[in-house]
Short mmCIF file of C-alpha atoms in Angstrom, two decimals:
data_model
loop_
_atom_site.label_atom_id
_atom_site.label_comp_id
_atom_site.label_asym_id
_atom_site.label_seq_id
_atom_site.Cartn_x
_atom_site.Cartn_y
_atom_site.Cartn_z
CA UNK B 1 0.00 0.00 0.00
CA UNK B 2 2.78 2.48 0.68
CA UNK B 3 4.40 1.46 -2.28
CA UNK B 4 1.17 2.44 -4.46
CA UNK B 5 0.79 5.50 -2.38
CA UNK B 6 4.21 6.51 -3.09
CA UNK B 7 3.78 5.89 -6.82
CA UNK B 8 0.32 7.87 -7.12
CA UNK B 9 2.16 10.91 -5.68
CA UNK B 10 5.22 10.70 -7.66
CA UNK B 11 2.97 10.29 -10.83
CA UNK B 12 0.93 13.63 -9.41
CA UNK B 13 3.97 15.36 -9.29
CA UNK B 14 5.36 14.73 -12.57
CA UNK B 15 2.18 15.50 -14.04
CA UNK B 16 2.36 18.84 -12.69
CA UNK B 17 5.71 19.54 -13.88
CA UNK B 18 5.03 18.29 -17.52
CA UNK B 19 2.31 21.09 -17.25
CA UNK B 20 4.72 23.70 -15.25
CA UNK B 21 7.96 22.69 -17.77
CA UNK B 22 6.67 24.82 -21.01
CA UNK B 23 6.41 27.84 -18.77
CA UNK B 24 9.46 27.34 -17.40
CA UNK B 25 11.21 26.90 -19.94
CA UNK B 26 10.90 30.51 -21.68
CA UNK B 27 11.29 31.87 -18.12
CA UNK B 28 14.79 33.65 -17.78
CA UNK B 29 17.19 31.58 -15.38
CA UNK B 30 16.61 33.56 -12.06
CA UNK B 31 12.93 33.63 -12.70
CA UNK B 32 12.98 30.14 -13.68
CA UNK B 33 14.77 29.57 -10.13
CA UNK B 34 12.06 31.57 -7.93
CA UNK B 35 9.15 29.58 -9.93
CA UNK B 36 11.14 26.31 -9.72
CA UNK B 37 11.67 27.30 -5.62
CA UNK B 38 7.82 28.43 -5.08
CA UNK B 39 6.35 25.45 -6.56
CA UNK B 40 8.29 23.15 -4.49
CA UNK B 41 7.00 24.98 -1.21
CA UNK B 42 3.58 23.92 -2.13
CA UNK B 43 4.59 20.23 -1.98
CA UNK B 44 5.75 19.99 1.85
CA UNK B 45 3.10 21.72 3.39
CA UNK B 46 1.44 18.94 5.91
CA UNK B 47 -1.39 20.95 6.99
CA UNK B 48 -4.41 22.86 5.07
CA UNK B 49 -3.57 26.05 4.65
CA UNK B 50 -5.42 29.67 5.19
CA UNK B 51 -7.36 28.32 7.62
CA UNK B 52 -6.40 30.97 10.55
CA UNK B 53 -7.19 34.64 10.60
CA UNK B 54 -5.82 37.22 8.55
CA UNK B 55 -3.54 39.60 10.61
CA UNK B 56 -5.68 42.97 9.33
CA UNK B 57 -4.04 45.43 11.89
CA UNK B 58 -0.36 46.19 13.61
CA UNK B 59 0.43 48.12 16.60
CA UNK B 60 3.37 50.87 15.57
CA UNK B 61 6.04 50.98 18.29
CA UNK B 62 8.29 53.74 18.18
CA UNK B 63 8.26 54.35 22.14
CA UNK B 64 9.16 50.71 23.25
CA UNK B 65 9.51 49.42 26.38
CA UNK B 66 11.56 46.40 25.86
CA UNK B 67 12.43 45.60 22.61
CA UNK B 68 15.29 48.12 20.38
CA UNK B 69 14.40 50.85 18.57
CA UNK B 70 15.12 50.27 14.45
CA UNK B 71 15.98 54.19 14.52
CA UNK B 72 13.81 54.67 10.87
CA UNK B 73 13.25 57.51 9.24
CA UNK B 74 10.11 58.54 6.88
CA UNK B 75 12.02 56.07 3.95
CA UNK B 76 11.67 53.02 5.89
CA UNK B 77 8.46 54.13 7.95
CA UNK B 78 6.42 53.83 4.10
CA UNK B 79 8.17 50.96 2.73
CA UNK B 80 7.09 49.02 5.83
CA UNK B 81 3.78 50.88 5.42
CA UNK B 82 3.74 49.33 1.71
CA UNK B 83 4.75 45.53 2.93
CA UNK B 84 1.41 46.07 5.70
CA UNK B 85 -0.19 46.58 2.40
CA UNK B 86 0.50 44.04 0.50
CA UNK B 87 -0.71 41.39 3.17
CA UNK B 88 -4.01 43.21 3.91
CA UNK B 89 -2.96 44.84 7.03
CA UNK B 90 -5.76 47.65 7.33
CA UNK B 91 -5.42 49.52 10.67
CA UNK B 92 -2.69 50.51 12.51
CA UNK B 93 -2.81 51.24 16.15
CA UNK B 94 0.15 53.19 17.77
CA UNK B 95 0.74 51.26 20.77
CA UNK B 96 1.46 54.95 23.14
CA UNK B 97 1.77 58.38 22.24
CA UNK B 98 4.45 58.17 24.96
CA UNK B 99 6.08 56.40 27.43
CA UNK B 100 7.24 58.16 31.09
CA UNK B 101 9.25 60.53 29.85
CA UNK B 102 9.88 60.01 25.71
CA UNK B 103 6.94 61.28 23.61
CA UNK B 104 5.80 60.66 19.86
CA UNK B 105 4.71 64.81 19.21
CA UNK B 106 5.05 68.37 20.36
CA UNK B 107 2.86 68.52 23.64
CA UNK B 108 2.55 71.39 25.45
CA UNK B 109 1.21 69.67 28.34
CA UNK B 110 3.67 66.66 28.53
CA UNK B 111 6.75 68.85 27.56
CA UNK B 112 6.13 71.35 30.46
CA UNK B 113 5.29 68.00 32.44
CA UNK B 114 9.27 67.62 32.10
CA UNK B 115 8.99 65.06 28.82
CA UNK B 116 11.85 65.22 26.73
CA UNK B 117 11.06 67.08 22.91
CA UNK B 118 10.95 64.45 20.10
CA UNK B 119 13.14 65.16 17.44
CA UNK B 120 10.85 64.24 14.60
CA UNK B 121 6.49 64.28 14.67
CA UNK B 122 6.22 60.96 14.86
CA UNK B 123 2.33 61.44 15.08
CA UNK B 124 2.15 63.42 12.16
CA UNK B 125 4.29 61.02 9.99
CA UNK B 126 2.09 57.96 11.00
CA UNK B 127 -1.19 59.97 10.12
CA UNK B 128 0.31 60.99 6.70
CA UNK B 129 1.45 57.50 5.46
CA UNK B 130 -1.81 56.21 6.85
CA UNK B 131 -3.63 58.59 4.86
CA UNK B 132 -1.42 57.89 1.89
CA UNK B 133 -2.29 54.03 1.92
CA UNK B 134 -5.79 54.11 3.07
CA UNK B 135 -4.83 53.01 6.42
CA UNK B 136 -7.08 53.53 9.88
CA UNK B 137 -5.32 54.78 12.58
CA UNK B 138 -5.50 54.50 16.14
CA UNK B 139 -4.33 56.77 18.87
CA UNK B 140 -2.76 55.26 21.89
CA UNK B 141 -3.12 57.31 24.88
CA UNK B 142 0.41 58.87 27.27
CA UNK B 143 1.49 55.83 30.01
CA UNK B 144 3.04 57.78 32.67
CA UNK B 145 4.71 54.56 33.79
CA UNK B 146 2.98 55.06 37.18
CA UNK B 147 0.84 52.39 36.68
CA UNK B 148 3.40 50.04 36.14
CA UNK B 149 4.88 51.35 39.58
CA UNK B 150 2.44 51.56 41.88
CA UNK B 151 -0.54 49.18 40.34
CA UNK B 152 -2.95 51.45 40.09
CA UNK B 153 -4.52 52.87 36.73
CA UNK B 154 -6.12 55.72 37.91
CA UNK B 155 -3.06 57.48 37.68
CA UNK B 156 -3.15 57.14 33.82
CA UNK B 157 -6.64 59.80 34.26
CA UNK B 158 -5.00 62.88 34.82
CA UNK B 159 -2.69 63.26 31.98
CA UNK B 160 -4.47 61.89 29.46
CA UNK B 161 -7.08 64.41 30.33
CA UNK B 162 -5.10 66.82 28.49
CA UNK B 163 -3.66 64.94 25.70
CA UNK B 164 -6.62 63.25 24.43
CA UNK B 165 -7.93 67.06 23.56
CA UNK B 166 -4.66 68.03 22.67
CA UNK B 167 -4.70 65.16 20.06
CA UNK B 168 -7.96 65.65 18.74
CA UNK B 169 -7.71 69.62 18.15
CA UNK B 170 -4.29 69.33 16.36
CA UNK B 171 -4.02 65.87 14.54
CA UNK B 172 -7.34 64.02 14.50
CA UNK B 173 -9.54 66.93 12.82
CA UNK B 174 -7.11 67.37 9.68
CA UNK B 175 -6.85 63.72 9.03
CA UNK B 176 -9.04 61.18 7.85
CA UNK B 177 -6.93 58.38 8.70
CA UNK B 178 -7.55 59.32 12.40
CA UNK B 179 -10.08 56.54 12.96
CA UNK B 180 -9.92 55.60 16.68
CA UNK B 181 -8.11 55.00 19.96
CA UNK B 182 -6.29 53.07 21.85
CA UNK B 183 -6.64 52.65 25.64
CA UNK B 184 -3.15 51.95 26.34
CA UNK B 185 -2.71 50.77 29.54
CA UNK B 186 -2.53 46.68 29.73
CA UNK B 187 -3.91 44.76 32.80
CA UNK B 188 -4.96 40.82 33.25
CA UNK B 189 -6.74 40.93 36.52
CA UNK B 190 -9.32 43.06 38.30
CA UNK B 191 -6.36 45.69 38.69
CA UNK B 192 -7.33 48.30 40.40
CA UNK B 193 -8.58 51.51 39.12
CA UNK B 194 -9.39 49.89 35.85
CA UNK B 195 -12.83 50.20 35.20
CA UNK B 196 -13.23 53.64 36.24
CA UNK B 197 -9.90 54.45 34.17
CA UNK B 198 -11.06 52.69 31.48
CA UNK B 199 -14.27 53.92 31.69
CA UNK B 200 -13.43 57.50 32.21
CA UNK B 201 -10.75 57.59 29.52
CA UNK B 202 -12.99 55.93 26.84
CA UNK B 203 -15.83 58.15 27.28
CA UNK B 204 -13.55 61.34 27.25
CA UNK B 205 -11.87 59.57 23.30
CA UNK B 206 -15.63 59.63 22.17
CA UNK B 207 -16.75 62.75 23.96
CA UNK B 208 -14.26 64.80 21.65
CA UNK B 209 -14.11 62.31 18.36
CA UNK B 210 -17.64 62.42 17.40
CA UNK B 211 -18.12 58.73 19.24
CA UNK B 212 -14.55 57.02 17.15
CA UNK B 213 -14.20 53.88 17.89
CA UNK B 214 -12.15 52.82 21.12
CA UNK B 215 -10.04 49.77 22.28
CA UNK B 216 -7.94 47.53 24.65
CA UNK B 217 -5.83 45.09 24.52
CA UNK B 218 -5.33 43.16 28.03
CA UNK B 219 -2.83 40.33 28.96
CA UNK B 220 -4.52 36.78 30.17
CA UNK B 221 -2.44 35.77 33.47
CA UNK B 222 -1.31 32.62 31.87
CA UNK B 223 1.51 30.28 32.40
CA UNK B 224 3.69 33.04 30.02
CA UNK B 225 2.63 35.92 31.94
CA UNK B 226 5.96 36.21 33.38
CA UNK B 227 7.93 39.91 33.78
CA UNK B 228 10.46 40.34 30.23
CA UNK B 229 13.44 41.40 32.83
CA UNK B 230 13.21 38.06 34.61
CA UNK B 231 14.85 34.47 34.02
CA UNK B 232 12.07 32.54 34.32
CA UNK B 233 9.56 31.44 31.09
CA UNK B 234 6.91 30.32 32.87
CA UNK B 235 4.98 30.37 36.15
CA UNK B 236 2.79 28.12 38.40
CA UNK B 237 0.64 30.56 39.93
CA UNK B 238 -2.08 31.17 37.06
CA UNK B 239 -5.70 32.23 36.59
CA UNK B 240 -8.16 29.65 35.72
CA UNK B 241 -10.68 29.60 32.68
CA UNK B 242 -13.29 29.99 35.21
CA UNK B 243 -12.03 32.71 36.98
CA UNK B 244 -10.73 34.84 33.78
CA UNK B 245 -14.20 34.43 32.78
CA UNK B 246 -15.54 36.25 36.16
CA UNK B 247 -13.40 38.45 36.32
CA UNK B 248 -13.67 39.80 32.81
CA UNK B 249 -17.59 39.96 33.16
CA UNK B 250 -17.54 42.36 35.77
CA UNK B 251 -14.76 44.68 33.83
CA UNK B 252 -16.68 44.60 30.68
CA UNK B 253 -19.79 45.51 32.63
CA UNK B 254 -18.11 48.75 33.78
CA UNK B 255 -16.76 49.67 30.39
CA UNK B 256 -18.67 48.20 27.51
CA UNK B 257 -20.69 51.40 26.66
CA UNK B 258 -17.49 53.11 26.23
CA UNK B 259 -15.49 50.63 24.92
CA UNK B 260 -15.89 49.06 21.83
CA UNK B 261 -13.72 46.37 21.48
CA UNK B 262 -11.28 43.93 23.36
CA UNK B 263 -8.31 42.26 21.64
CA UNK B 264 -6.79 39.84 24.20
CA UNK B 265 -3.05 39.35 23.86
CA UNK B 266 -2.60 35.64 23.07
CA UNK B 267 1.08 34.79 23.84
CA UNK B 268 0.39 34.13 27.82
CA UNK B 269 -1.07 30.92 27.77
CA UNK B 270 -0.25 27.28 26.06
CA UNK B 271 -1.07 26.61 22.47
CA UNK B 272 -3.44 23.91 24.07
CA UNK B 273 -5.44 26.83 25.99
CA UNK B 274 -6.33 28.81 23.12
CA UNK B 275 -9.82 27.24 22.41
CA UNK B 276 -11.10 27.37 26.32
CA UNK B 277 -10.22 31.14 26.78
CA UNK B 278 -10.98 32.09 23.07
CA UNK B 279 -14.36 30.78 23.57
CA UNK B 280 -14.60 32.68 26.91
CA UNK B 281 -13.44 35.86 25.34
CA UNK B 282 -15.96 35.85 22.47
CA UNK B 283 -18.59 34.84 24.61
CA UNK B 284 -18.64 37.61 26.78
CA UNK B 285 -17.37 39.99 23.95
CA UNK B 286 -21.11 39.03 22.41
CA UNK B 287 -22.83 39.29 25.62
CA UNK B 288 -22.07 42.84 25.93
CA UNK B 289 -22.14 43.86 21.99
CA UNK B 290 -18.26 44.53 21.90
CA UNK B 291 -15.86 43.09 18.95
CA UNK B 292 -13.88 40.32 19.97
CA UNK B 293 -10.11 40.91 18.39
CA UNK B 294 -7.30 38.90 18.91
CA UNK B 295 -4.00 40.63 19.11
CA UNK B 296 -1.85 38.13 18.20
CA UNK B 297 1.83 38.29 18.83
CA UNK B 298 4.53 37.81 16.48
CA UNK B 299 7.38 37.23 18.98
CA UNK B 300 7.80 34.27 20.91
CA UNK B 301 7.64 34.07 24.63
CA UNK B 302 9.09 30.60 24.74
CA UNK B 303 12.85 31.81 24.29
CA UNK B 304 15.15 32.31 27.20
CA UNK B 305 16.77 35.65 24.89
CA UNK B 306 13.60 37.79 24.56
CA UNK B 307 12.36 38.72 21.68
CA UNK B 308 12.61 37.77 18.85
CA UNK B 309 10.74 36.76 15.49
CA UNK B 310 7.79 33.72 16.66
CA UNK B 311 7.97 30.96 15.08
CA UNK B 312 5.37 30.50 12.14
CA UNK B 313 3.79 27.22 13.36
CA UNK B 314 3.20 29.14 17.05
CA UNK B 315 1.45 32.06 14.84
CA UNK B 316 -0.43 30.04 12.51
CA UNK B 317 -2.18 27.89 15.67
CA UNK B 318 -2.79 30.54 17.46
CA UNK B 319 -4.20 32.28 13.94
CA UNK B 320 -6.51 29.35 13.37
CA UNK B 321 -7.58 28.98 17.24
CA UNK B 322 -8.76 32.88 16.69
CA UNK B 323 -10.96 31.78 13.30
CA UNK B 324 -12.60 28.52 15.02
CA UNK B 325 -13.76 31.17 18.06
CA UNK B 326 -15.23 33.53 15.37
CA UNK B 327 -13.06 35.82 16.18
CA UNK B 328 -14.01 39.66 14.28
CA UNK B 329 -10.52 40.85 13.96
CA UNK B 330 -6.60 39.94 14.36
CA UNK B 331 -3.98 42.71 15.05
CA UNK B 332 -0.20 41.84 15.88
CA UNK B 333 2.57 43.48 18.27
CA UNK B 334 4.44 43.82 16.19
CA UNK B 335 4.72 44.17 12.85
CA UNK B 336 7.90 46.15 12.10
CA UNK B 337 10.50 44.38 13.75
CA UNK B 338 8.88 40.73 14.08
CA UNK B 339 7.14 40.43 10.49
CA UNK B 340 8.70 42.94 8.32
CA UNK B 341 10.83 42.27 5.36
CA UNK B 342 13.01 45.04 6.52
CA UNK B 343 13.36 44.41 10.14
CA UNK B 344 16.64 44.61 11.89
CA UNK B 345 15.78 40.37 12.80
CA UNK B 346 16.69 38.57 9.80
CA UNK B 347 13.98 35.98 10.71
CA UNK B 348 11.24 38.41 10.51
CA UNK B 349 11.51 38.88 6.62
CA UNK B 350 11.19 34.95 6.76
CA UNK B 351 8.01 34.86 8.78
CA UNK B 352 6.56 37.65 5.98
CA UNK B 353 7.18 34.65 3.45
CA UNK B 354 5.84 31.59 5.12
CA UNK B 355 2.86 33.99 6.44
CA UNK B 356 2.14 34.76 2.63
CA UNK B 357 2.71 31.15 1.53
CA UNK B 358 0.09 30.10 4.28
CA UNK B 359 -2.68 32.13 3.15
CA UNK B 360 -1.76 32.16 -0.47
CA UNK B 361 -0.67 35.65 -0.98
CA UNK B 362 0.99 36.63 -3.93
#
């Protein structure tokens, strides 16, 4: 039997090559070679493929917190634009307008606050190529880093008080790209302060915007949810399905008529979780008329040297978990330096190319 099974698929693929080799052959040499090389990836693939989620949005992060800055310049900034476009990638989303005390634009509240002056309009530039390429963008709100100090989100209030109408006055009325906002600050629990900082910050976004669209993007305290400046990969002391699930109820209760959607980060748990909290997410994400988004990341949390390029299989099950939960959106962290053609990771550009072999894109 595996003799016969070996001839029928030998037979198959000659077959295909006595209908490939006319092409071929009036192909120049190096073309010849990439139609020669692209054919043969089709034949190893052991799974069906495009059956995850389409990655349709990417945070920008140009104030990171713990991965290296690329240092680009309005050059690279649209040909990375242009590679987002060429895989369908529809909204971006900059992950914070600033981060303690480095900011993305000239404001007057956060430079007298003692921020340090940008050197380039970051927020301008990012509105102009997403105008240019039919792009939505999102505005991620200031993170004081207080939050991240103390625990408490309330802190993030104050501020972005002023820089939400600062935003809106100076950027978001001259651009039509200027599509919605980000609630930047990231929790996993019932942190405290959250719903009435969430709540208070969301309402303020639509207050000014005309009712824009707003979002979050939360952490599930999984296995993964480890700190990026420890040693350890993984830890024992975890939330449960059940208790995510009640948890999560009461938050979106507080928020949900000011928030509009929820992507969950999905790098925290096991690839054997995804379906029970995916299910849970979408569930409640229904029950209180919000989208359900997955923001799923592109660098892998399973590597003692953090952080680099994921690897594709990690991506594509955690892509395809996302599409069986009827998921409404998937957004990545991050784009430009774990998927990009042009990133400074070598193994980035290589994820772009099995990511467009998966879901067929030419």
């Amino acid at each position: 039997m595996s003799d016969r099974r070996k001839f029928l698929k030998d037979l198959a693929l000659l077959g295909s090559a006595a209908v490939a080799a006319p092409a071929l052959m009036s192909m120049k040499a190096d073309d010849k070679a990439c139609a020669i090389a692209a054919q043969e990836a089709d034949n190893f693939w052991l799974v069906p493929q495009n059956q995850g989620l389409k990655i349709t949005g990417t945070f920008l992060d140009e104030i990171s917190h713990d991965i290296p800055h690329q240092n680009w310049g309005v050059k690279e900034w649209d040909l990375d634009f242009q590679h987002m476009k060429a895989i369908g990638i529809d909204t971006v989303i900059m992950i914070r307008s600033g981060y303690r005390k480095f900011i993305t634009f000239n404001s007057p509240y956060l430079l007298k606050k003692g921020c340090y002056r940008p050197s380039q309009d970051l927020l301008e530039m990012f509105l102009t190529l997403a105008d240019k390429y039919g792009m939505k963008f999102y505005f991620g709100l200031y993170d004081s880093g207080r939050y991240w100090d103390t625990g408490d989100m309330s802190w993030e209030v104050e501020d972005n008080k002023y820089v939400i109408d600062e935003v809106w006055k100076n950027y978001g009325s001259r651009h039509k790209s200027f599509q919605g906002w980000y609630i930047s600050g990231e929790i996993s629990r019932a942190t405290k302060g959250a719903i009435g900082a969430f709540h208070t910050l969301g309402k303020q976004c639509k207050d000014v915007s005309g009712g824009l669209p707003t979002f979050i993007s939360p952490w599930i305290d999984g296995k993964k949810a480890v700190m990026a400046s420890g040693s350890n990969l993984t830890k024992d002391d975890v939330v449960s399905v059940q208790q995510h699930e009640r948890e999560w109820d009461e938050i979106f209760d507080g928020i949900h008529d000011v928030v509009d959607a929820c992507a969950f980060q999905d790098g925290q748990i096991d690839y054997d979780e995804l379906d029970a909290f995916f299910e849970v997410n979408k569930r409640l994400a229904d029950k209180y008329g919000m989208k359900c988004w997955t923001n799923a990341e592109s660098f892998d949390r399973d590597m003692p040297i953090r952080f680099f390029p994921i690897k594709f299989d990690k991506l594509r099950l955690k892509l395809e978990a996302a599409k069986r939960a009827g998921y409404d959106k998937a957004i990545t962290f991050e784009f430009s330096h774990f998927m990009s053609p042009q990133s400074a990771y070598l193994q980035a550009g290589h994820l772009y190319d099995r990511y467009k072999e998966y879901f067929g894109i030419k």
